[in-house]
């Protein structure tokens, strides 16, 4: 090596410094690319269902590295059971639904991914943007609040449904379609361009409902861009002689007055029967249910409340859970369902959903999930209630609960049956 030793040393040091700066810059760049980005906050999201984009509100909370997300059903929150983020990606698990949301943050800050429905076919594509409160006033909307009748023929033998609508002064609209088995969950939306656009998605039962007021005072309802229904005011439906919605307390009946029987295993494999001594002389609420059923999720908190309130007075609640084959083999969703709602009453694995009529042969027209049988102290069915109206159905929810509580109290007030001679 030739030349000035001092100059050579200075050049070497300069090269090392430059190299170090470049390496540091590269390190910072890599770190920036892999650093977790906060996804906490409120999001305006959509899922794509059969080519239709269904909007909904979604929230994410960051608890020091673990994530929690929740859907909304009106004022109710459907919370994730597990969640985590890695870099710009997140995974939220809803074990009580056997579903999972996977998404990653895009360069523009939005989220894109899929809502995986487990054993069910085709996950829903998912997109979301940060929620922004609109400063624009909504259009003046016509008044459609109240209860409407929807003439229709369903696979359950119904000839009409109810459409329940609530409006607020700020242009917001909420409501639900109520069938014999239950409702759609809370539909929310606004009025724009001559129609109300309402939607619902809380991890299940996605629905986009476009409601257009017609000149004759009726409403034209389009579900998910396909099915068209007409709704008329209840008084107009009665005046026209249109069929009324099915009475859920008359939808399912019994073949005879024989005592109600059940004989199924619990989650530990132990067979439980109505003949077991612990049920003798008690009022029993037998609930035909399934953890796959959204309306059964709606009903569960009420049954939990009912059982806790009256079990010391002689009330038993027995859930006959009809699950898909994979859940019968390994009932992870059902177990999460029990945990989610704090269920302490008896839960039995009764079979596949399509086996319900064969497994409960005493019932006639048993085709709604949930369906609840109310047994007197003598073991005989005193009432059968199809479906469950959730809080989305307003007064129908409140009245339905009050009516059932009064009926259960009346059964509990009856004397113990005399033992057979």
CSV table of C-alpha atoms in Angstrom, one decimal:
chain,number,residue,atom,x,y,z
A,1,UNK,CA,0.0,0.0,0.0
A,2,UNK,CA,1.3,3.4,-0.9
A,3,UNK,CA,0.3,7.0,-0.2
A,4,UNK,CA,-0.2,9.1,2.9
A,5,UNK,CA,-1.0,6.9,5.9
A,6,UNK,CA,-3.0,9.6,7.6
A,7,UNK,CA,-5.1,10.2,4.5
A,8,UNK,CA,-5.7,6.4,4.1
A,9,UNK,CA,-6.8,6.1,7.7
A,10,UNK,CA,-9.2,9.1,7.3
A,11,UNK,CA,-10.7,7.5,4.1
A,12,UNK,CA,-11.2,4.2,5.9
A,13,UNK,CA,-12.9,5.9,8.9
A,14,UNK,CA,-15.1,7.8,6.5
A,15,UNK,CA,-16.1,4.6,4.7
A,16,UNK,CA,-16.9,2.9,8.0
A,17,UNK,CA,-19.1,5.9,9.1
A,18,UNK,CA,-20.9,5.9,5.8
A,19,UNK,CA,-21.4,2.2,5.9
A,20,UNK,CA,-22.7,2.4,9.4
A,21,UNK,CA,-25.1,5.1,8.5
A,22,UNK,CA,-26.4,3.1,5.5
A,23,UNK,CA,-26.8,0.0,7.7
A,24,UNK,CA,-28.6,2.0,10.3
A,25,UNK,CA,-30.9,3.5,7.7
A,26,UNK,CA,-31.6,0.0,6.3
A,27,UNK,CA,-32.3,-1.3,9.8
A,28,UNK,CA,-34.8,1.6,10.4
A,29,UNK,CA,-36.5,0.9,7.1
A,30,UNK,CA,-36.9,-2.8,7.9
A,31,UNK,CA,-38.1,-2.0,11.4
A,32,UNK,CA,-40.6,0.4,10.0
A,33,UNK,CA,-41.9,-2.2,7.6
A,34,UNK,CA,-42.3,-4.9,10.3
A,35,UNK,CA,-43.4,-2.6,13.3
A,36,UNK,CA,-46.9,-3.3,14.5
A,37,UNK,CA,-49.3,-0.6,13.5
A,38,UNK,CA,-52.1,0.2,15.9
A,39,UNK,CA,-55.5,-1.0,14.5
A,40,UNK,CA,-57.4,0.1,17.5
A,41,UNK,CA,-60.5,2.2,17.0
A,42,UNK,CA,-63.8,2.2,15.1
A,43,UNK,CA,-64.1,1.0,11.6
A,44,UNK,CA,-66.7,1.2,8.9
A,45,UNK,CA,-66.5,-2.3,7.4
A,46,UNK,CA,-68.2,-4.5,4.8
A,47,UNK,CA,-68.4,-8.2,4.0
A,48,UNK,CA,-69.2,-9.4,0.6
A,49,UNK,CA,-72.0,-12.0,0.5
A,50,UNK,CA,-73.0,-13.5,-2.8
A,51,UNK,CA,-71.9,-10.4,-4.6
A,52,UNK,CA,-73.6,-7.9,-2.2
A,53,UNK,CA,-71.6,-5.6,0.0
A,54,UNK,CA,-73.1,-5.5,3.5
A,55,UNK,CA,-71.9,-2.6,5.6
A,56,UNK,CA,-71.5,-2.6,9.4
A,57,UNK,CA,-69.7,-0.9,12.3
A,58,UNK,CA,-66.7,-2.7,13.9
A,59,UNK,CA,-64.4,-1.9,16.8
A,60,UNK,CA,-60.9,-3.0,17.8
A,61,UNK,CA,-59.2,-2.5,21.1
A,62,UNK,CA,-55.5,-3.1,21.8
A,63,UNK,CA,-54.8,-4.5,25.3
A,64,UNK,CA,-51.1,-4.3,25.4
A,65,UNK,CA,-50.4,-6.6,22.5
A,66,UNK,CA,-53.5,-8.8,22.6
A,67,UNK,CA,-56.4,-7.6,20.4
A,68,UNK,CA,-60.1,-7.6,21.1
A,69,UNK,CA,-62.7,-6.9,18.4
A,70,UNK,CA,-66.5,-6.7,18.5
A,71,UNK,CA,-69.5,-6.5,16.2
A,72,UNK,CA,-72.6,-4.6,17.1
A,73,UNK,CA,-76.2,-5.8,17.2
A,74,UNK,CA,-77.9,-2.6,18.2
A,75,UNK,CA,-76.6,-1.8,21.7
A,76,UNK,CA,-75.3,-5.3,22.2
A,77,UNK,CA,-71.6,-6.3,21.5
A,78,UNK,CA,-70.5,-9.6,20.0
A,79,UNK,CA,-67.0,-9.9,21.3
A,80,UNK,CA,-64.0,-11.9,20.1
A,81,UNK,CA,-62.7,-14.6,22.3
A,82,UNK,CA,-59.1,-14.3,21.2
A,83,UNK,CA,-57.0,-11.9,19.1
A,84,UNK,CA,-53.5,-10.8,18.2
A,85,UNK,CA,-51.6,-8.7,15.7
A,86,UNK,CA,-48.3,-9.3,13.9
A,87,UNK,CA,-46.9,-6.4,12.0
A,88,UNK,CA,-49.7,-5.1,9.9
A,89,UNK,CA,-51.9,-8.2,10.2
A,90,UNK,CA,-54.5,-9.2,12.7
A,91,UNK,CA,-56.5,-12.3,13.6
A,92,UNK,CA,-59.6,-12.2,15.7
A,93,UNK,CA,-61.3,-15.5,16.8
A,94,UNK,CA,-65.0,-15.7,17.7
A,95,UNK,CA,-65.1,-19.2,19.2
A,96,UNK,CA,-68.8,-19.0,20.2
A,97,UNK,CA,-69.5,-18.6,16.4
A,98,UNK,CA,-66.7,-20.9,15.2
A,99,UNK,CA,-65.5,-18.0,13.0
A,100,UNK,CA,-62.3,-16.0,12.5
A,101,UNK,CA,-61.5,-12.6,11.0
A,102,UNK,CA,-58.1,-12.3,9.3
A,103,UNK,CA,-57.1,-8.9,7.8
A,104,UNK,CA,-54.0,-6.8,7.1
A,105,UNK,CA,-53.6,-3.1,6.9
A,106,UNK,CA,-53.1,-1.7,3.4
A,107,UNK,CA,-50.8,1.2,2.4
A,108,UNK,CA,-53.8,3.6,2.5
A,109,UNK,CA,-54.6,2.6,6.1
A,110,UNK,CA,-57.6,0.5,5.3
A,111,UNK,CA,-58.0,-3.2,6.2
A,112,UNK,CA,-58.6,-6.1,3.8
A,113,UNK,CA,-59.0,-9.7,4.4
A,114,UNK,CA,-61.6,-12.4,5.0
A,115,UNK,CA,-64.2,-13.6,7.5
A,116,UNK,CA,-63.6,-17.3,7.8
A,117,UNK,CA,-66.8,-19.2,8.7
A,118,UNK,CA,-65.1,-22.5,9.7
A,119,UNK,CA,-66.8,-25.5,8.2
A,120,UNK,CA,-69.2,-23.4,6.2
A,121,UNK,CA,-68.3,-22.8,2.6
A,122,UNK,CA,-66.7,-19.7,1.1
A,123,UNK,CA,-65.4,-17.1,3.6
A,124,UNK,CA,-66.7,-13.6,3.3
A,125,UNK,CA,-64.3,-11.0,1.8
A,126,UNK,CA,-63.8,-8.2,4.4
A,127,UNK,CA,-62.8,-4.5,3.9
A,128,UNK,CA,-62.8,-1.7,6.4
A,129,UNK,CA,-61.8,2.0,6.7
A,130,UNK,CA,-61.4,4.2,9.7
A,131,UNK,CA,-64.8,5.6,10.8
A,132,UNK,CA,-65.3,9.2,10.0
A,133,UNK,CA,-68.3,11.1,11.4
A,134,UNK,CA,-70.2,12.8,8.6
A,135,UNK,CA,-70.8,16.5,9.0
A,136,UNK,CA,-73.4,16.4,6.2
A,137,UNK,CA,-77.0,16.6,7.4
A,138,UNK,CA,-79.1,13.7,6.2
A,139,UNK,CA,-82.0,14.1,3.7
A,140,UNK,CA,-85.4,14.8,5.1
A,141,UNK,CA,-86.9,11.3,5.4
A,142,UNK,CA,-90.5,10.2,5.3
A,143,UNK,CA,-91.9,8.7,8.4
A,144,UNK,CA,-92.1,4.9,8.3
A,145,UNK,CA,-91.7,4.1,12.1
A,146,UNK,CA,-94.1,1.6,13.5
A,147,UNK,CA,-95.1,-2.0,12.8
A,148,UNK,CA,-95.7,-3.3,9.3
A,149,UNK,CA,-97.0,-6.6,7.9
A,150,UNK,CA,-95.1,-8.4,5.2
A,151,UNK,CA,-97.3,-10.9,3.3
A,152,UNK,CA,-95.1,-13.8,2.3
A,153,UNK,CA,-95.0,-17.6,2.3
A,154,UNK,CA,-92.1,-19.2,4.1
A,155,UNK,CA,-90.7,-22.7,4.2
A,156,UNK,CA,-92.0,-22.9,7.8
A,157,UNK,CA,-95.6,-22.4,6.7
A,158,UNK,CA,-95.9,-18.7,7.6
A,159,UNK,CA,-98.0,-16.4,5.5
A,160,UNK,CA,-96.7,-13.1,6.9
A,161,UNK,CA,-93.8,-11.5,8.8
A,162,UNK,CA,-93.5,-8.3,10.8
A,163,UNK,CA,-91.3,-5.3,9.9
A,164,UNK,CA,-90.6,-3.2,12.9
A,165,UNK,CA,-89.1,0.3,12.4
A,166,UNK,CA,-87.8,3.0,14.7
A,167,UNK,CA,-86.7,6.5,13.5
A,168,UNK,CA,-84.8,9.2,15.4
A,169,UNK,CA,-84.6,12.9,14.8
A,170,UNK,CA,-81.1,12.8,13.3
A,171,UNK,CA,-82.2,10.7,10.4
A,172,UNK,CA,-81.0,7.4,11.8
A,173,UNK,CA,-83.3,4.4,11.3
A,174,UNK,CA,-83.3,1.0,13.0
A,175,UNK,CA,-85.5,-2.0,13.0
A,176,UNK,CA,-85.9,-5.7,12.3
A,177,UNK,CA,-87.9,-8.3,10.3
A,178,UNK,CA,-89.6,-10.6,12.8
A,179,UNK,CA,-90.4,-14.2,11.7
A,180,UNK,CA,-91.8,-17.1,13.7
A,181,UNK,CA,-88.3,-18.3,14.6
A,182,UNK,CA,-86.9,-14.9,15.5
A,183,UNK,CA,-85.6,-11.8,13.9
A,184,UNK,CA,-82.9,-10.4,11.7
A,185,UNK,CA,-81.0,-8.7,14.4
A,186,UNK,CA,-80.8,-4.9,14.5
A,187,UNK,CA,-80.9,-3.3,11.1
A,188,UNK,CA,-79.5,0.2,11.0
A,189,UNK,CA,-79.1,2.9,8.4
A,190,UNK,CA,-80.2,6.2,6.9
A,191,UNK,CA,-82.4,7.7,4.2
A,192,UNK,CA,-80.7,8.8,1.0
A,193,UNK,CA,-81.7,9.1,-2.7
A,194,UNK,CA,-85.3,8.2,-2.1
A,195,UNK,CA,-84.8,5.1,-0.1
A,196,UNK,CA,-83.7,3.8,3.3
A,197,UNK,CA,-80.7,1.6,3.3
A,198,UNK,CA,-80.4,-0.6,6.3
A,199,UNK,CA,-77.9,-3.4,7.1
A,200,UNK,CA,-76.9,-5.9,9.8
A,201,UNK,CA,-73.9,-8.0,10.4
A,202,UNK,CA,-72.8,-9.1,13.9
A,203,UNK,CA,-70.7,-12.1,12.9
A,204,UNK,CA,-73.8,-13.9,11.5
A,205,UNK,CA,-77.0,-13.3,9.5
A,206,UNK,CA,-75.6,-10.6,7.1
A,207,UNK,CA,-78.4,-8.6,5.5
A,208,UNK,CA,-78.7,-5.5,3.3
A,209,UNK,CA,-82.2,-4.2,3.2
A,210,UNK,CA,-83.3,-1.4,0.8
A,211,UNK,CA,-86.6,0.1,1.7
A,212,UNK,CA,-88.4,2.4,-0.8
A,213,UNK,CA,-91.7,4.1,0.2
A,214,UNK,CA,-94.3,3.6,-2.6
A,215,UNK,CA,-97.0,6.0,-3.7
A,216,UNK,CA,-99.8,3.8,-2.2
A,217,UNK,CA,-98.3,4.0,1.3
A,218,UNK,CA,-96.7,0.6,1.2
A,219,UNK,CA,-93.0,-0.1,1.4
A,220,UNK,CA,-90.9,-2.0,-1.2
A,221,UNK,CA,-88.2,-4.1,0.5
A,222,UNK,CA,-85.3,-5.6,-1.4
A,223,UNK,CA,-83.1,-8.1,0.6
A,224,UNK,CA,-79.5,-8.5,-0.5
A,225,UNK,CA,-80.2,-7.0,-3.9
A,226,UNK,CA,-82.5,-9.9,-4.8
A,227,UNK,CA,-85.6,-10.8,-2.9
A,228,UNK,CA,-88.4,-8.2,-3.1
A,229,UNK,CA,-91.1,-8.0,-0.5
A,230,UNK,CA,-93.9,-5.6,0.2
A,231,UNK,CA,-94.8,-4.2,3.6
A,232,UNK,CA,-98.1,-2.6,4.5
A,233,UNK,CA,-99.3,-0.9,7.7
A,234,UNK,CA,-100.9,-3.4,10.1
A,235,UNK,CA,-104.3,-1.6,10.0
A,236,UNK,CA,-104.2,-1.7,6.2
A,237,UNK,CA,-103.3,-5.4,6.1
A,238,UNK,CA,-106.3,-6.1,8.4
A,239,UNK,CA,-108.6,-4.0,6.3
A,240,UNK,CA,-107.5,-5.9,3.2
A,241,UNK,CA,-108.0,-9.3,4.9
A,242,UNK,CA,-104.3,-10.2,4.5
A,243,UNK,CA,-103.0,-13.1,6.6
A,244,UNK,CA,-101.5,-12.2,10.0
A,245,UNK,CA,-98.1,-13.3,11.2
A,246,UNK,CA,-98.0,-16.7,12.8
A,247,UNK,CA,-98.5,-16.8,16.6
A,248,UNK,CA,-95.3,-18.4,17.9
A,249,UNK,CA,-97.2,-20.0,20.8
A,250,UNK,CA,-99.4,-21.9,18.3
A,251,UNK,CA,-96.8,-22.8,15.6
A,252,UNK,CA,-95.7,-26.1,17.1
A,253,UNK,CA,-98.1,-28.5,18.9
A,254,UNK,CA,-98.1,-31.9,20.6
A,255,UNK,CA,-99.5,-35.2,19.2
A,256,UNK,CA,-101.0,-36.1,22.6
A,257,UNK,CA,-101.0,-35.3,26.3
A,258,UNK,CA,-98.4,-37.8,27.2
A,259,UNK,CA,-95.5,-36.7,29.4
A,260,UNK,CA,-92.6,-35.2,27.4
A,261,UNK,CA,-89.6,-37.5,27.1
A,262,UNK,CA,-85.9,-36.9,26.4
A,263,UNK,CA,-82.9,-39.2,26.7
A,264,UNK,CA,-79.6,-37.7,25.5
A,265,UNK,CA,-75.9,-37.5,26.6
A,266,UNK,CA,-74.4,-34.4,28.2
A,267,UNK,CA,-71.0,-33.0,27.1
A,268,UNK,CA,-69.3,-35.5,29.4
A,269,UNK,CA,-71.1,-38.4,27.8
A,270,UNK,CA,-73.4,-39.1,30.7
A,271,UNK,CA,-77.0,-39.9,29.5
A,272,UNK,CA,-79.7,-37.6,31.1
A,273,UNK,CA,-83.4,-38.5,31.0
A,274,UNK,CA,-86.6,-36.8,32.1
A,275,UNK,CA,-87.1,-39.8,34.4
A,276,UNK,CA,-84.0,-38.9,36.5
A,277,UNK,CA,-84.9,-38.2,40.1
A,278,UNK,CA,-83.6,-34.6,40.0
A,279,UNK,CA,-86.5,-33.6,37.6
A,280,UNK,CA,-89.3,-35.3,39.6
A,281,UNK,CA,-92.0,-32.8,40.5
A,282,UNK,CA,-90.3,-29.8,38.9
A,283,UNK,CA,-91.3,-27.4,36.3
A,284,UNK,CA,-89.0,-28.0,33.3
A,285,UNK,CA,-88.2,-25.7,30.4
A,286,UNK,CA,-86.9,-27.8,27.5
A,287,UNK,CA,-85.1,-25.7,24.9
A,288,UNK,CA,-84.5,-27.0,21.4
A,289,UNK,CA,-81.4,-25.0,20.3
A,290,UNK,CA,-78.1,-25.0,18.5
A,291,UNK,CA,-74.9,-23.0,18.8
A,292,UNK,CA,-75.0,-22.4,15.1
A,293,UNK,CA,-78.4,-20.6,15.4
A,294,UNK,CA,-78.3,-16.8,15.7
A,295,UNK,CA,-81.8,-16.6,17.3
A,296,UNK,CA,-80.6,-19.2,19.9
A,297,UNK,CA,-77.8,-16.8,20.8
A,298,UNK,CA,-80.4,-14.1,21.2
A,299,UNK,CA,-82.4,-16.3,23.6
A,300,UNK,CA,-79.6,-17.7,25.7
A,301,UNK,CA,-79.2,-14.7,28.1
A,302,UNK,CA,-82.9,-14.8,28.8
A,303,UNK,CA,-82.9,-18.5,29.7
A,304,UNK,CA,-79.8,-17.9,31.9
A,305,UNK,CA,-81.7,-15.1,33.7
A,306,UNK,CA,-84.8,-17.3,34.1
A,307,UNK,CA,-82.9,-20.2,35.5
A,308,UNK,CA,-81.0,-18.2,38.0
A,309,UNK,CA,-84.1,-16.4,39.2
A,310,UNK,CA,-86.4,-19.5,39.7
A,311,UNK,CA,-84.2,-22.6,40.2
A,312,UNK,CA,-84.5,-22.4,43.9
A,313,UNK,CA,-88.3,-22.5,43.5
A,314,UNK,CA,-88.2,-25.8,41.5
A,315,UNK,CA,-87.4,-24.7,37.9
A,316,UNK,CA,-85.1,-26.8,35.7
A,317,UNK,CA,-83.9,-25.7,32.2
A,318,UNK,CA,-82.7,-28.4,29.8
A,319,UNK,CA,-81.2,-27.5,26.5
A,320,UNK,CA,-81.4,-30.1,23.7
A,321,UNK,CA,-78.6,-28.9,21.4
A,322,UNK,CA,-78.7,-30.0,17.8
A,323,UNK,CA,-75.3,-29.5,16.2
A,324,UNK,CA,-73.5,-30.2,12.9
A,325,UNK,CA,-71.5,-33.4,12.7
A,326,UNK,CA,-68.1,-31.8,13.4
A,327,UNK,CA,-69.5,-30.1,16.5
A,328,UNK,CA,-71.1,-33.3,17.7
A,329,UNK,CA,-67.7,-35.0,17.5
A,330,UNK,CA,-65.9,-32.0,19.1
A,331,UNK,CA,-68.3,-29.4,20.4
A,332,UNK,CA,-65.8,-26.5,20.7
A,333,UNK,CA,-68.3,-23.9,19.5
A,334,UNK,CA,-71.0,-25.2,21.9
A,335,UNK,CA,-68.5,-25.0,24.8
A,336,UNK,CA,-67.6,-21.5,23.9
A,337,UNK,CA,-71.4,-20.7,23.6
A,338,UNK,CA,-71.9,-22.0,27.2
A,339,UNK,CA,-69.0,-19.9,28.4
A,340,UNK,CA,-70.1,-16.8,26.5
A,341,UNK,CA,-73.5,-16.6,28.2
A,342,UNK,CA,-72.6,-18.2,31.6
A,343,UNK,CA,-74.9,-21.1,31.1
A,344,UNK,CA,-75.3,-23.2,34.2
A,345,UNK,CA,-78.4,-25.3,33.3
A,346,UNK,CA,-78.3,-28.8,31.7
A,347,UNK,CA,-77.1,-29.0,28.1
A,348,UNK,CA,-77.5,-32.2,26.1
A,349,UNK,CA,-76.2,-33.3,22.7
A,350,UNK,CA,-79.4,-34.3,20.9
A,351,UNK,CA,-78.3,-34.9,17.3
A,352,UNK,CA,-78.1,-33.1,13.9
A,353,UNK,CA,-80.4,-30.2,13.1
A,354,UNK,CA,-82.1,-32.2,10.4
A,355,UNK,CA,-82.9,-34.9,13.0
A,356,UNK,CA,-85.0,-32.7,15.3
A,357,UNK,CA,-88.4,-34.0,14.3
A,358,UNK,CA,-87.2,-37.7,14.6
A,359,UNK,CA,-85.6,-37.1,17.9
A,360,UNK,CA,-88.6,-35.3,19.4
A,361,UNK,CA,-91.4,-37.3,17.8
A,362,UNK,CA,-94.1,-36.0,20.1
A,363,UNK,CA,-94.0,-32.6,18.5
A,364,UNK,CA,-95.9,-31.5,15.4
A,365,UNK,CA,-94.5,-28.9,13.0
A,366,UNK,CA,-91.2,-28.6,14.9
A,367,UNK,CA,-89.2,-26.6,12.4
A,368,UNK,CA,-88.1,-23.4,14.2
A,369,UNK,CA,-84.8,-22.9,16.1
A,370,UNK,CA,-85.2,-22.2,18.9
A,371,UNK,CA,-88.4,-23.8,20.1
A,372,UNK,CA,-89.1,-24.1,23.8
A,373,UNK,CA,-91.4,-26.5,25.6
A,374,UNK,CA,-92.8,-25.7,29.1
A,375,UNK,CA,-93.5,-28.7,31.2
A,376,UNK,CA,-95.7,-28.6,34.4
A,377,UNK,CA,-94.7,-30.5,37.5
A,378,UNK,CA,-96.4,-33.6,36.1
A,379,UNK,CA,-94.0,-33.7,33.1
A,380,UNK,CA,-96.7,-32.8,30.6
A,381,UNK,CA,-96.3,-30.0,28.0
A,382,UNK,CA,-98.3,-27.0,28.9
A,383,UNK,CA,-97.1,-24.6,26.2
A,384,UNK,CA,-94.7,-24.6,23.1
A,385,UNK,CA,-93.1,-21.4,22.1
A,386,UNK,CA,-91.4,-21.2,18.7
A,387,UNK,CA,-88.5,-18.7,18.1
A,388,UNK,CA,-87.3,-15.8,20.1
A,389,UNK,CA,-87.7,-12.1,19.4
A,390,UNK,CA,-84.5,-10.3,20.3
A,391,UNK,CA,-84.1,-6.7,21.6
A,392,UNK,CA,-84.1,-5.7,17.9
A,393,UNK,CA,-87.9,-6.4,17.9
A,394,UNK,CA,-88.6,-3.7,20.6
A,395,UNK,CA,-91.9,-4.2,22.3
A,396,UNK,CA,-92.2,-7.8,21.0
A,397,UNK,CA,-89.0,-8.7,22.9
A,398,UNK,CA,-90.2,-7.0,26.1
A,399,UNK,CA,-93.7,-8.4,26.0
A,400,UNK,CA,-92.4,-11.9,25.0
A,401,UNK,CA,-90.2,-12.1,28.0
A,402,UNK,CA,-92.8,-10.7,30.4
A,403,UNK,CA,-95.4,-13.2,29.1
A,404,UNK,CA,-93.0,-16.2,29.5
A,405,UNK,CA,-92.0,-15.1,33.0
A,406,UNK,CA,-95.6,-14.9,34.1
A,407,UNK,CA,-96.3,-18.3,32.6
A,408,UNK,CA,-93.4,-19.9,34.4
A,409,UNK,CA,-94.4,-18.3,37.7
A,410,UNK,CA,-97.9,-19.7,37.2
A,411,UNK,CA,-96.5,-23.2,36.7
A,412,UNK,CA,-94.3,-22.9,39.7
A,413,UNK,CA,-97.3,-21.9,41.8
A,414,UNK,CA,-99.1,-25.1,41.0
A,415,UNK,CA,-99.1,-27.8,43.7
A,416,UNK,CA,-96.9,-30.9,43.5
A,417,UNK,CA,-98.7,-33.8,41.8
A,418,UNK,CA,-99.9,-36.6,44.0
A,419,UNK,CA,-97.9,-39.9,43.7
A,420,UNK,CA,-99.7,-42.6,41.9
A,421,UNK,CA,-101.5,-45.1,44.1
